mmCIF file of C-alpha atoms in Angstrom:
data_model
loop_
_atom_site.group_PDB
_atom_site.id
_atom_site.type_symbol
_atom_site.label_atom_id
_atom_site.label_comp_id
_atom_site.label_asym_id
_atom_site.label_seq_id
_atom_site.Cartn_x
_atom_site.Cartn_y
_atom_site.Cartn_z
ATOM 1 C CA UNK A 1 -11.670 -24.759 -16.129
ATOM 2 C CA UNK A 2 -11.292 -27.713 -14.022
ATOM 3 C CA UNK A 3 -9.239 -30.960 -13.007
ATOM 4 C CA UNK A 4 -11.764 -33.665 -14.112
ATOM 5 C CA UNK A 5 -11.734 -31.878 -17.311
ATOM 6 C CA UNK A 6 -8.378 -32.195 -18.055
ATOM 7 C CA UNK A 7 -7.876 -35.560 -16.888
ATOM 8 C CA UNK A 8 -10.642 -36.759 -19.778
ATOM 9 C CA UNK A 9 -9.126 -34.447 -22.209
ATOM 10 C CA UNK A 10 -5.736 -36.301 -21.555
ATOM 11 C CA UNK A 11 -7.549 -39.957 -21.263
ATOM 12 C CA UNK A 12 -8.264 -39.628 -25.286
ATOM 13 C CA UNK A 13 -5.572 -37.916 -26.252
ATOM 14 C CA UNK A 14 -3.192 -40.563 -24.106
ATOM 15 C CA UNK A 15 -4.585 -44.068 -24.060
ATOM 16 C CA UNK A 16 -3.835 -47.283 -21.296
ATOM 17 C CA UNK A 17 -1.814 -44.256 -19.198
ATOM 18 C CA UNK A 18 -2.622 -44.658 -15.900
ATOM 19 C CA UNK A 19 -5.517 -43.290 -13.406
ATOM 20 C CA UNK A 20 -3.164 -42.143 -10.683
ATOM 21 C CA UNK A 21 -0.514 -41.017 -13.965
ATOM 22 C CA UNK A 22 -3.479 -38.680 -15.231
ATOM 23 C CA UNK A 23 -4.597 -36.887 -12.717
ATOM 24 C CA UNK A 24 -1.036 -36.310 -11.153
ATOM 25 C CA UNK A 25 -0.787 -34.814 -14.785
ATOM 26 C CA UNK A 26 -3.836 -33.088 -14.955
ATOM 27 C CA UNK A 27 -2.892 -31.752 -11.878
ATOM 28 C CA UNK A 28 0.803 -30.795 -12.192
ATOM 29 C CA UNK A 29 -1.417 -28.441 -15.652
ATOM 30 C CA UNK A 30 -3.819 -27.051 -14.180
ATOM 31 C CA UNK A 31 -2.511 -23.932 -12.613
ATOM 32 C CA UNK A 32 -0.624 -22.640 -15.525
ATOM 33 C CA UNK A 33 -3.892 -23.996 -18.058
ATOM 34 C CA UNK A 34 -6.193 -21.585 -15.602
ATOM 35 C CA UNK A 35 -3.298 -18.945 -15.917
ATOM 36 C CA UNK A 36 -3.331 -18.833 -19.661
ATOM 37 C CA UNK A 37 -7.731 -18.594 -19.120
ATOM 38 C CA UNK A 38 -7.172 -15.715 -16.849
ATOM 39 C CA UNK A 39 -5.159 -14.347 -19.900
ATOM 40 C CA UNK A 40 -7.592 -14.719 -22.203
ATOM 41 C CA UNK A 41 -10.688 -13.613 -20.051
ATOM 42 C CA UNK A 42 -8.231 -10.094 -19.801
ATOM 43 C CA UNK A 43 -8.034 -9.958 -23.548
ATOM 44 C CA UNK A 44 -11.387 -10.702 -24.163
ATOM 45 C CA UNK A 45 -12.454 -7.304 -21.171
ATOM 46 C CA UNK A 46 -9.052 -5.642 -22.762
ATOM 47 C CA UNK A 47 -11.884 -5.875 -26.788
ATOM 48 C CA UNK A 48 -15.220 -5.693 -24.761
ATOM 49 C CA UNK A 49 -17.087 -2.556 -24.904
ATOM 50 C CA UNK A 50 -19.455 -0.887 -21.919
ATOM 51 C CA UNK A 51 -22.019 2.026 -22.059
ATOM 52 C CA UNK A 52 -22.586 2.265 -18.345
ATOM 53 C CA UNK A 53 -21.129 6.264 -19.146
ATOM 54 C CA UNK A 54 -22.605 6.488 -22.259
ATOM 55 C CA UNK A 55 -19.951 6.793 -24.477
ATOM 56 C CA UNK A 56 -19.134 2.514 -25.395
ATOM 57 C CA UNK A 57 -15.635 4.018 -25.024
ATOM 58 C CA UNK A 58 -13.929 0.663 -25.043
ATOM 59 C CA UNK A 59 -12.692 -0.940 -21.000
ATOM 60 C CA UNK A 60 -9.323 -2.009 -21.213
ATOM 61 C CA UNK A 61 -7.431 -3.670 -17.457
ATOM 62 C CA UNK A 62 -5.771 -0.311 -16.814
ATOM 63 C CA UNK A 63 -8.950 1.355 -16.469
ATOM 64 C CA UNK A 64 -10.360 -1.718 -14.007
ATOM 65 C CA UNK A 65 -7.602 -0.995 -12.330
ATOM 66 C CA UNK A 66 -8.196 2.232 -11.625
ATOM 67 C CA UNK A 67 -11.161 2.458 -11.265
ATOM 68 C CA UNK A 68 -10.420 -0.989 -8.264
ATOM 69 C CA UNK A 69 -7.941 1.611 -6.486
ATOM 70 C CA UNK A 70 -9.727 4.006 -6.525
ATOM 71 C CA UNK A 71 -12.817 2.322 -4.517
ATOM 72 C CA UNK A 72 -10.019 0.135 -2.383
ATOM 73 C CA UNK A 73 -8.371 3.605 -1.057
ATOM 74 C CA UNK A 74 -12.010 4.896 -0.799
ATOM 75 C CA UNK A 75 -12.975 1.726 1.106
ATOM 76 C CA UNK A 76 -10.016 2.000 3.668
ATOM 77 C CA UNK A 77 -10.570 5.888 3.820
ATOM 78 C CA UNK A 78 -13.852 5.331 4.823
ATOM 79 C CA UNK A 79 -13.089 3.172 7.578
ATOM 80 C CA UNK A 80 -10.456 5.251 9.292
ATOM 81 C CA UNK A 81 -13.991 7.825 9.580
ATOM 82 C CA UNK A 82 -16.169 5.258 11.241
ATOM 83 C CA UNK A 83 -13.120 4.854 14.616
ATOM 84 C CA UNK A 84 -14.624 8.216 15.685
ATOM 85 C CA UNK A 85 -17.954 6.037 16.525
ATOM 86 C CA UNK A 86 -19.102 4.101 18.484
ATOM 87 C CA UNK A 87 -19.554 0.240 18.087
ATOM 88 C CA UNK A 88 -23.551 -0.002 17.186
ATOM 89 C CA UNK A 89 -23.008 3.436 14.901
ATOM 90 C CA UNK A 90 -19.629 2.002 13.373
ATOM 91 C CA UNK A 91 -21.731 -1.064 13.085
ATOM 92 C CA UNK A 92 -24.137 0.499 11.365
ATOM 93 C CA UNK A 93 -21.779 2.315 8.825
ATOM 94 C CA UNK A 94 -20.093 -0.992 8.178
ATOM 95 C CA UNK A 95 -23.207 -2.274 6.577
ATOM 96 C CA UNK A 96 -23.577 0.511 4.862
ATOM 97 C CA UNK A 97 -20.300 0.646 3.239
ATOM 98 C CA UNK A 98 -20.694 -3.501 2.063
ATOM 99 C CA UNK A 99 -23.898 -3.078 1.012
ATOM 100 C CA UNK A 100 -22.445 0.205 -1.495
ATOM 101 C CA UNK A 101 -18.756 1.103 -1.914
ATOM 102 C CA UNK A 102 -17.817 -2.371 -0.788
ATOM 103 C CA UNK A 103 -20.409 -4.061 -3.924
ATOM 104 C CA UNK A 104 -19.387 -2.129 -6.114
ATOM 105 C CA UNK A 105 -15.710 -2.496 -6.632
ATOM 106 C CA UNK A 106 -17.313 -7.007 -6.421
ATOM 107 C CA UNK A 107 -19.601 -6.278 -9.124
ATOM 108 C CA UNK A 108 -16.652 -4.676 -11.405
ATOM 109 C CA UNK A 109 -14.150 -7.847 -10.740
ATOM 110 C CA UNK A 110 -17.071 -10.441 -11.218
ATOM 111 C CA UNK A 111 -18.088 -8.408 -14.492
ATOM 112 C CA UNK A 112 -14.567 -8.982 -15.107
ATOM 113 C CA UNK A 113 -14.311 -12.571 -14.891
ATOM 114 C CA UNK A 114 -17.925 -12.931 -16.754
ATOM 115 C CA UNK A 115 -16.502 -11.550 -19.470
ATOM 116 C CA UNK A 116 -15.106 -14.514 -20.931
ATOM 117 C CA UNK A 117 -18.678 -16.635 -20.273
ATOM 118 C CA UNK A 118 -20.735 -14.004 -22.347
ATOM 119 C CA UNK A 119 -22.397 -13.355 -18.379
ATOM 120 C CA UNK A 120 -20.844 -9.027 -18.724
ATOM 121 C CA UNK A 121 -23.380 -6.666 -18.151
ATOM 122 C CA UNK A 122 -22.962 -2.525 -19.329
ATOM 123 C CA UNK A 123 -23.581 -1.639 -15.538
ATOM 124 C CA UNK A 124 -21.329 -3.042 -12.917
ATOM 125 C CA UNK A 125 -24.201 -2.561 -10.281
ATOM 126 C CA UNK A 126 -26.873 -3.853 -12.026
ATOM 127 C CA UNK A 127 -25.286 -7.405 -11.374
ATOM 128 C CA UNK A 128 -27.260 -8.984 -8.287
ATOM 129 C CA UNK A 129 -26.188 -11.588 -5.309
ATOM 130 C CA UNK A 130 -28.059 -14.109 -7.317
ATOM 131 C CA UNK A 131 -25.783 -13.030 -10.805
ATOM 132 C CA UNK A 132 -22.898 -13.354 -8.639
ATOM 133 C CA UNK A 133 -23.638 -17.085 -7.376
ATOM 134 C CA UNK A 134 -24.578 -18.410 -11.486
ATOM 135 C CA UNK A 135 -20.478 -16.153 -12.442
ATOM 136 C CA UNK A 136 -18.811 -18.171 -9.582
ATOM 137 C CA UNK A 137 -20.307 -21.520 -11.168
ATOM 138 C CA UNK A 138 -18.995 -20.474 -14.069
ATOM 139 C CA UNK A 139 -15.366 -20.548 -12.915
ATOM 140 C CA UNK A 140 -12.515 -22.869 -12.453
ATOM 141 C CA UNK A 141 -12.455 -24.213 -8.864
ATOM 142 C CA UNK A 142 -9.066 -22.239 -7.423
ATOM 143 C CA UNK A 143 -10.908 -18.713 -8.908
ATOM 144 C CA UNK A 144 -13.984 -19.743 -7.497
ATOM 145 C CA UNK A 145 -12.692 -20.556 -3.921
ATOM 146 C CA UNK A 146 -11.142 -16.972 -4.327
ATOM 147 C CA UNK A 147 -14.021 -15.145 -5.613
ATOM 148 C CA UNK A 148 -16.811 -17.109 -3.476
ATOM 149 C CA UNK A 149 -15.062 -15.207 -0.406
ATOM 150 C CA UNK A 150 -15.644 -12.218 -1.990
ATOM 151 C CA UNK A 151 -18.928 -12.188 -2.117
ATOM 152 C CA UNK A 152 -19.501 -14.348 1.167
ATOM 153 C CA UNK A 153 -17.427 -11.169 2.866
ATOM 154 C CA UNK A 154 -19.977 -8.664 1.004
ATOM 155 C CA UNK A 155 -22.733 -10.774 4.292
ATOM 156 C CA UNK A 156 -19.975 -10.078 7.174
ATOM 157 C CA UNK A 157 -19.525 -7.247 9.510
ATOM 158 C CA UNK A 158 -15.631 -6.858 9.328
ATOM 159 C CA UNK A 159 -13.854 -4.263 6.747
ATOM 160 C CA UNK A 160 -10.800 -5.978 6.991
ATOM 161 C CA UNK A 161 -12.306 -9.122 6.330
ATOM 162 C CA UNK A 162 -13.475 -8.354 3.017
ATOM 163 C CA UNK A 163 -10.498 -5.973 2.503
ATOM 164 C CA UNK A 164 -8.344 -9.448 2.917
ATOM 165 C CA UNK A 165 -11.007 -11.209 0.797
ATOM 166 C CA UNK A 166 -10.909 -8.274 -2.179
ATOM 167 C CA UNK A 167 -6.415 -8.698 -2.098
ATOM 168 C CA UNK A 168 -6.760 -11.921 -3.042
ATOM 169 C CA UNK A 169 -9.540 -11.270 -5.720
ATOM 170 C CA UNK A 170 -7.009 -9.233 -7.421
ATOM 171 C CA UNK A 171 -3.971 -10.946 -7.330
ATOM 172 C CA UNK A 172 -5.810 -14.167 -8.157
ATOM 173 C CA UNK A 173 -7.188 -12.011 -11.808
ATOM 174 C CA UNK A 174 -3.529 -10.545 -11.272
ATOM 175 C CA UNK A 175 -5.682 -7.128 -10.841
ATOM 176 C CA UNK A 176 -3.152 -4.859 -9.419
ATOM 177 C CA UNK A 177 -4.379 -2.435 -6.919
ATOM 178 C CA UNK A 178 -2.303 0.696 -6.356
ATOM 179 C CA UNK A 179 -2.627 1.574 -2.850
ATOM 180 C CA UNK A 180 -2.623 5.453 -1.897
ATOM 181 C CA UNK A 181 0.445 6.972 0.045
ATOM 182 C CA UNK A 182 -0.549 10.294 2.017
ATOM 183 C CA UNK A 183 0.044 11.835 -1.414
ATOM 184 C CA UNK A 184 -2.972 10.483 -2.900
ATOM 185 C CA UNK A 185 -5.401 10.219 0.401
ATOM 186 C CA UNK A 186 -4.781 14.046 0.531
ATOM 187 C CA UNK A 187 -6.759 14.211 -2.714
ATOM 188 C CA UNK A 188 -8.980 11.285 -2.677
ATOM 189 C CA UNK A 189 -10.241 13.826 0.733
ATOM 190 C CA UNK A 190 -10.092 16.770 -1.375
ATOM 191 C CA UNK A 191 -12.351 15.312 -4.544
ATOM 192 C CA UNK A 192 -14.339 13.505 -1.457
ATOM 193 C CA UNK A 193 -15.676 17.220 -0.472
ATOM 194 C CA UNK A 194 -15.510 18.585 -3.949
ATOM 195 C CA UNK A 195 -17.973 16.183 -5.020
ATOM 196 C CA UNK A 196 -20.006 16.620 -1.535
ATOM 197 C CA UNK A 197 -19.914 20.281 -1.937
ATOM 198 C CA UNK A 198 -20.903 20.736 -5.194
ATOM 199 C CA UNK A 199 -23.801 18.396 -4.460
ATOM 200 C CA UNK A 200 -24.723 20.439 -1.771
ATOM 201 C CA UNK A 201 -24.933 23.173 -3.472
ATOM 202 C CA UNK A 202 -27.733 22.573 -5.849
ATOM 203 C CA UNK A 203 -29.535 20.719 -4.077
ATOM 204 C CA UNK A 204 -33.038 22.066 -2.238
ATOM 205 C CA UNK A 205 -33.941 18.551 -0.181
ATOM 206 C CA UNK A 206 -33.544 19.622 3.501
ATOM 207 C CA UNK A 207 -33.237 16.497 4.867
ATOM 208 C CA UNK A 208 -30.032 16.064 1.944
ATOM 209 C CA UNK A 209 -28.409 19.549 2.730
ATOM 210 C CA UNK A 210 -28.990 18.114 6.517
ATOM 211 C CA UNK A 211 -26.939 14.958 5.613
ATOM 212 C CA UNK A 212 -24.133 16.449 3.177
ATOM 213 C CA UNK A 213 -23.778 19.522 5.944
ATOM 214 C CA UNK A 214 -23.080 17.582 8.606
ATOM 215 C CA UNK A 215 -20.782 14.879 6.533
ATOM 216 C CA UNK A 216 -18.640 17.447 4.790
ATOM 217 C CA UNK A 217 -18.152 19.035 8.715
ATOM 218 C CA UNK A 218 -17.241 15.385 10.260
ATOM 219 C CA UNK A 219 -13.947 15.798 6.782
ATOM 220 C CA UNK A 220 -13.675 19.390 7.987
ATOM 221 C CA UNK A 221 -13.082 19.021 11.650
ATOM 222 C CA UNK A 222 -11.734 15.163 11.619
ATOM 223 C CA UNK A 223 -9.625 14.535 8.443
ATOM 224 C CA UNK A 224 -11.670 12.259 7.407
ATOM 225 C CA UNK A 225 -14.342 10.711 5.032
ATOM 226 C CA UNK A 226 -17.689 9.047 5.999
ATOM 227 C CA UNK A 227 -20.061 7.262 3.982
ATOM 228 C CA UNK A 228 -22.904 7.069 6.370
ATOM 229 C CA UNK A 229 -26.485 6.210 5.341
ATOM 230 C CA UNK A 230 -29.301 8.751 6.255
ATOM 231 C CA UNK A 231 -30.443 6.659 9.403
ATOM 232 C CA UNK A 232 -26.436 8.233 11.126
ATOM 233 C CA UNK A 233 -27.045 11.411 10.604
ATOM 234 C CA UNK A 234 -27.910 12.206 14.309
ATOM 235 C CA UNK A 235 -25.377 10.334 15.215
ATOM 236 C CA UNK A 236 -23.133 12.517 13.341
ATOM 237 C CA UNK A 237 -24.972 14.999 14.934
ATOM 238 C CA UNK A 238 -23.729 14.318 18.545
ATOM 239 C CA UNK A 239 -20.409 13.738 17.568
ATOM 240 C CA UNK A 240 -20.088 17.292 15.755
ATOM 241 C CA UNK A 241 -20.730 18.678 19.044
ATOM 242 C CA UNK A 242 -17.063 18.784 20.872
ATOM 243 C CA UNK A 243 -15.696 19.632 17.527
ATOM 244 C CA UNK A 244 -17.628 22.597 15.735
ATOM 245 C CA UNK A 245 -18.241 25.466 17.136
ATOM 246 C CA UNK A 246 -20.891 25.812 19.630
ATOM 247 C CA UNK A 247 -23.315 28.581 17.453
ATOM 248 C CA UNK A 248 -22.875 25.767 14.592
ATOM 249 C CA UNK A 249 -23.739 22.959 16.162
ATOM 250 C CA UNK A 250 -27.183 24.846 17.888
ATOM 251 C CA UNK A 251 -28.068 26.336 14.311
ATOM 252 C CA UNK A 252 -27.296 22.193 13.251
ATOM 253 C CA UNK A 253 -28.821 20.803 15.590
ATOM 254 C CA UNK A 254 -32.136 23.165 15.371
ATOM 255 C CA UNK A 255 -31.953 22.465 11.556
ATOM 256 C CA UNK A 256 -32.293 18.880 12.091
ATOM 257 C CA UNK A 257 -35.223 19.579 14.102
ATOM 258 C CA UNK A 258 -37.104 21.265 11.566
ATOM 259 C CA UNK A 259 -36.035 18.261 9.484
ATOM 260 C CA UNK A 260 -37.781 15.598 11.282
ATOM 261 C CA UNK A 261 -41.326 17.605 11.979
ATOM 262 C CA UNK A 262 -41.098 18.160 8.600
ATOM 263 C CA UNK A 263 -40.635 14.211 7.604
ATOM 264 C CA UNK A 264 -43.451 14.036 10.878
ATOM 265 C CA UNK A 265 -45.713 16.147 8.408
ATOM 266 C CA UNK A 266 -45.640 14.522 5.429
ATOM 267 C CA UNK A 267 -45.777 10.783 6.955
ATOM 268 C CA UNK A 268 -49.312 12.034 8.842
ATOM 269 C CA UNK A 269 -50.232 13.686 5.536
ATOM 270 C CA UNK A 270 -49.604 10.578 3.930
ATOM 271 C CA UNK A 271 -52.554 8.970 6.526
ATOM 272 C CA UNK A 272 -55.043 11.567 6.567
ATOM 273 C CA UNK A 273 -55.366 10.636 2.584
ATOM 274 C CA UNK A 274 -56.109 7.233 3.496
ATOM 275 C CA UNK A 275 -58.297 8.360 6.275
ATOM 276 C CA UNK A 276 -61.710 10.147 5.252
ATOM 277 C CA UNK A 277 -61.988 11.096 9.341
ATOM 278 C CA UNK A 278 -59.060 13.215 9.396
ATOM 279 C CA UNK A 279 -60.255 16.403 7.119
ATOM 280 C CA UNK A 280 -61.308 17.991 10.195
ATOM 281 C CA UNK A 281 -57.330 17.985 11.216
ATOM 282 C CA UNK A 282 -56.005 19.125 7.663
ATOM 283 C CA UNK A 283 -56.499 22.876 8.204
ATOM 284 C CA UNK A 284 -54.380 22.459 11.250
ATOM 285 C CA UNK A 285 -51.906 20.568 10.167
ATOM 286 C CA UNK A 286 -51.574 22.353 6.956
ATOM 287 C CA UNK A 287 -50.972 25.673 8.404
ATOM 288 C CA UNK A 288 -47.545 23.799 10.825
ATOM 289 C CA UNK A 289 -46.580 21.731 8.092
ATOM 290 C CA UNK A 290 -46.672 25.507 5.929
ATOM 291 C CA UNK A 291 -44.595 26.929 9.312
ATOM 292 C CA UNK A 292 -41.936 24.178 9.314
ATOM 293 C CA UNK A 293 -41.183 24.427 5.476
ATOM 294 C CA UNK A 294 -40.617 28.117 5.505
ATOM 295 C CA UNK A 295 -38.289 27.971 8.648
ATOM 296 C CA UNK A 296 -36.159 25.094 7.012
ATOM 297 C CA UNK A 297 -36.087 27.325 3.535
ATOM 298 C CA UNK A 298 -35.028 30.626 5.810
ATOM 299 C CA UNK A 299 -32.742 28.812 7.212
ATOM 300 C CA UNK A 300 -30.860 26.436 4.315
ATOM 301 C CA UNK A 301 -28.174 28.502 3.381
ATOM 302 C CA UNK A 302 -27.185 29.408 6.463
ATOM 303 C CA UNK A 303 -26.500 25.315 6.596
ATOM 304 C CA UNK A 304 -24.929 25.537 3.227
ATOM 305 C CA UNK A 305 -22.901 28.039 4.627
ATOM 306 C CA UNK A 306 -21.535 26.526 7.345
ATOM 307 C CA UNK A 307 -19.525 24.093 4.925
ATOM 308 C CA UNK A 308 -19.481 26.262 1.291
ATOM 309 C CA UNK A 309 -18.610 29.637 2.834
ATOM 310 C CA UNK A 310 -15.476 27.528 4.497
ATOM 311 C CA UNK A 311 -14.337 25.786 1.419
ATOM 312 C CA UNK A 312 -11.700 28.733 0.539
ATOM 313 C CA UNK A 313 -10.275 29.093 4.363
ATOM 314 C CA UNK A 314 -10.040 24.644 4.565
ATOM 315 C CA UNK A 315 -8.363 23.294 1.780
ATOM 316 C CA UNK A 316 -5.580 22.321 3.294
ATOM 317 C CA UNK A 317 -6.992 18.888 2.729
ATOM 318 C CA UNK A 318 -5.585 19.834 -1.381
#
């Protein structure tokens, strides 16, 4: 609701009133009216349903607050993990976190406000930057100002600034964010480790095995969570040199070399498929690729065991 809309309404109801009086009255009314507006939004949101999980269950403000709080605390812990790296790597990790988890929690809040505008979607993850801009254009000036800062912070380079904007947005929308204490942080660390370990158990993709193992070794050796893109795996492995036994690091580096070689073979194969003159190299490349693939298969279990076999002895995070 905008101030000029309130003034128009008052002008129709209170005839012959001075413009200055109408303007002051509208300014006085806008905050309580916006509060009522947010209560209506909240009521609509509570009665709406989503099918993102396939259950079609009703969403409540309590569900929203729990999701926002969980993501908020995860972001805080991921930010702590970044501090172990150099500035350049921190920049890459920050950019990745903003594009993923930070965007997820931002979309949850935008979808909450969009419910009253008949613009809500079943899966908030589907909300793009353009959709957020459309939602912003429909909000009251006061709410729009705060949410615009949150939206813009996704393109900045600071997690601290983003969290500050998130705090303001949550307060404006009357969403209570529960900060994690030490006990809650330990639970989050344990749950995060469990989720990654379960994923590691079932995957057969060498690049993903290397990625998950590196992140899990980082967490067990630093007691800090890390949310990293694949391109940061070499930096994680380099950091682990001083934090894990030498034989484990040597094995990890060997596996890393095989993964890189495997990816290079895959790229070459793609290029050869487009080049009819390269057929004579196919046999040699296939032999090399087969050897690399065999070595990866032989080492994959040992790489997984670096973290999966040590789970029982590292339950101190629980």
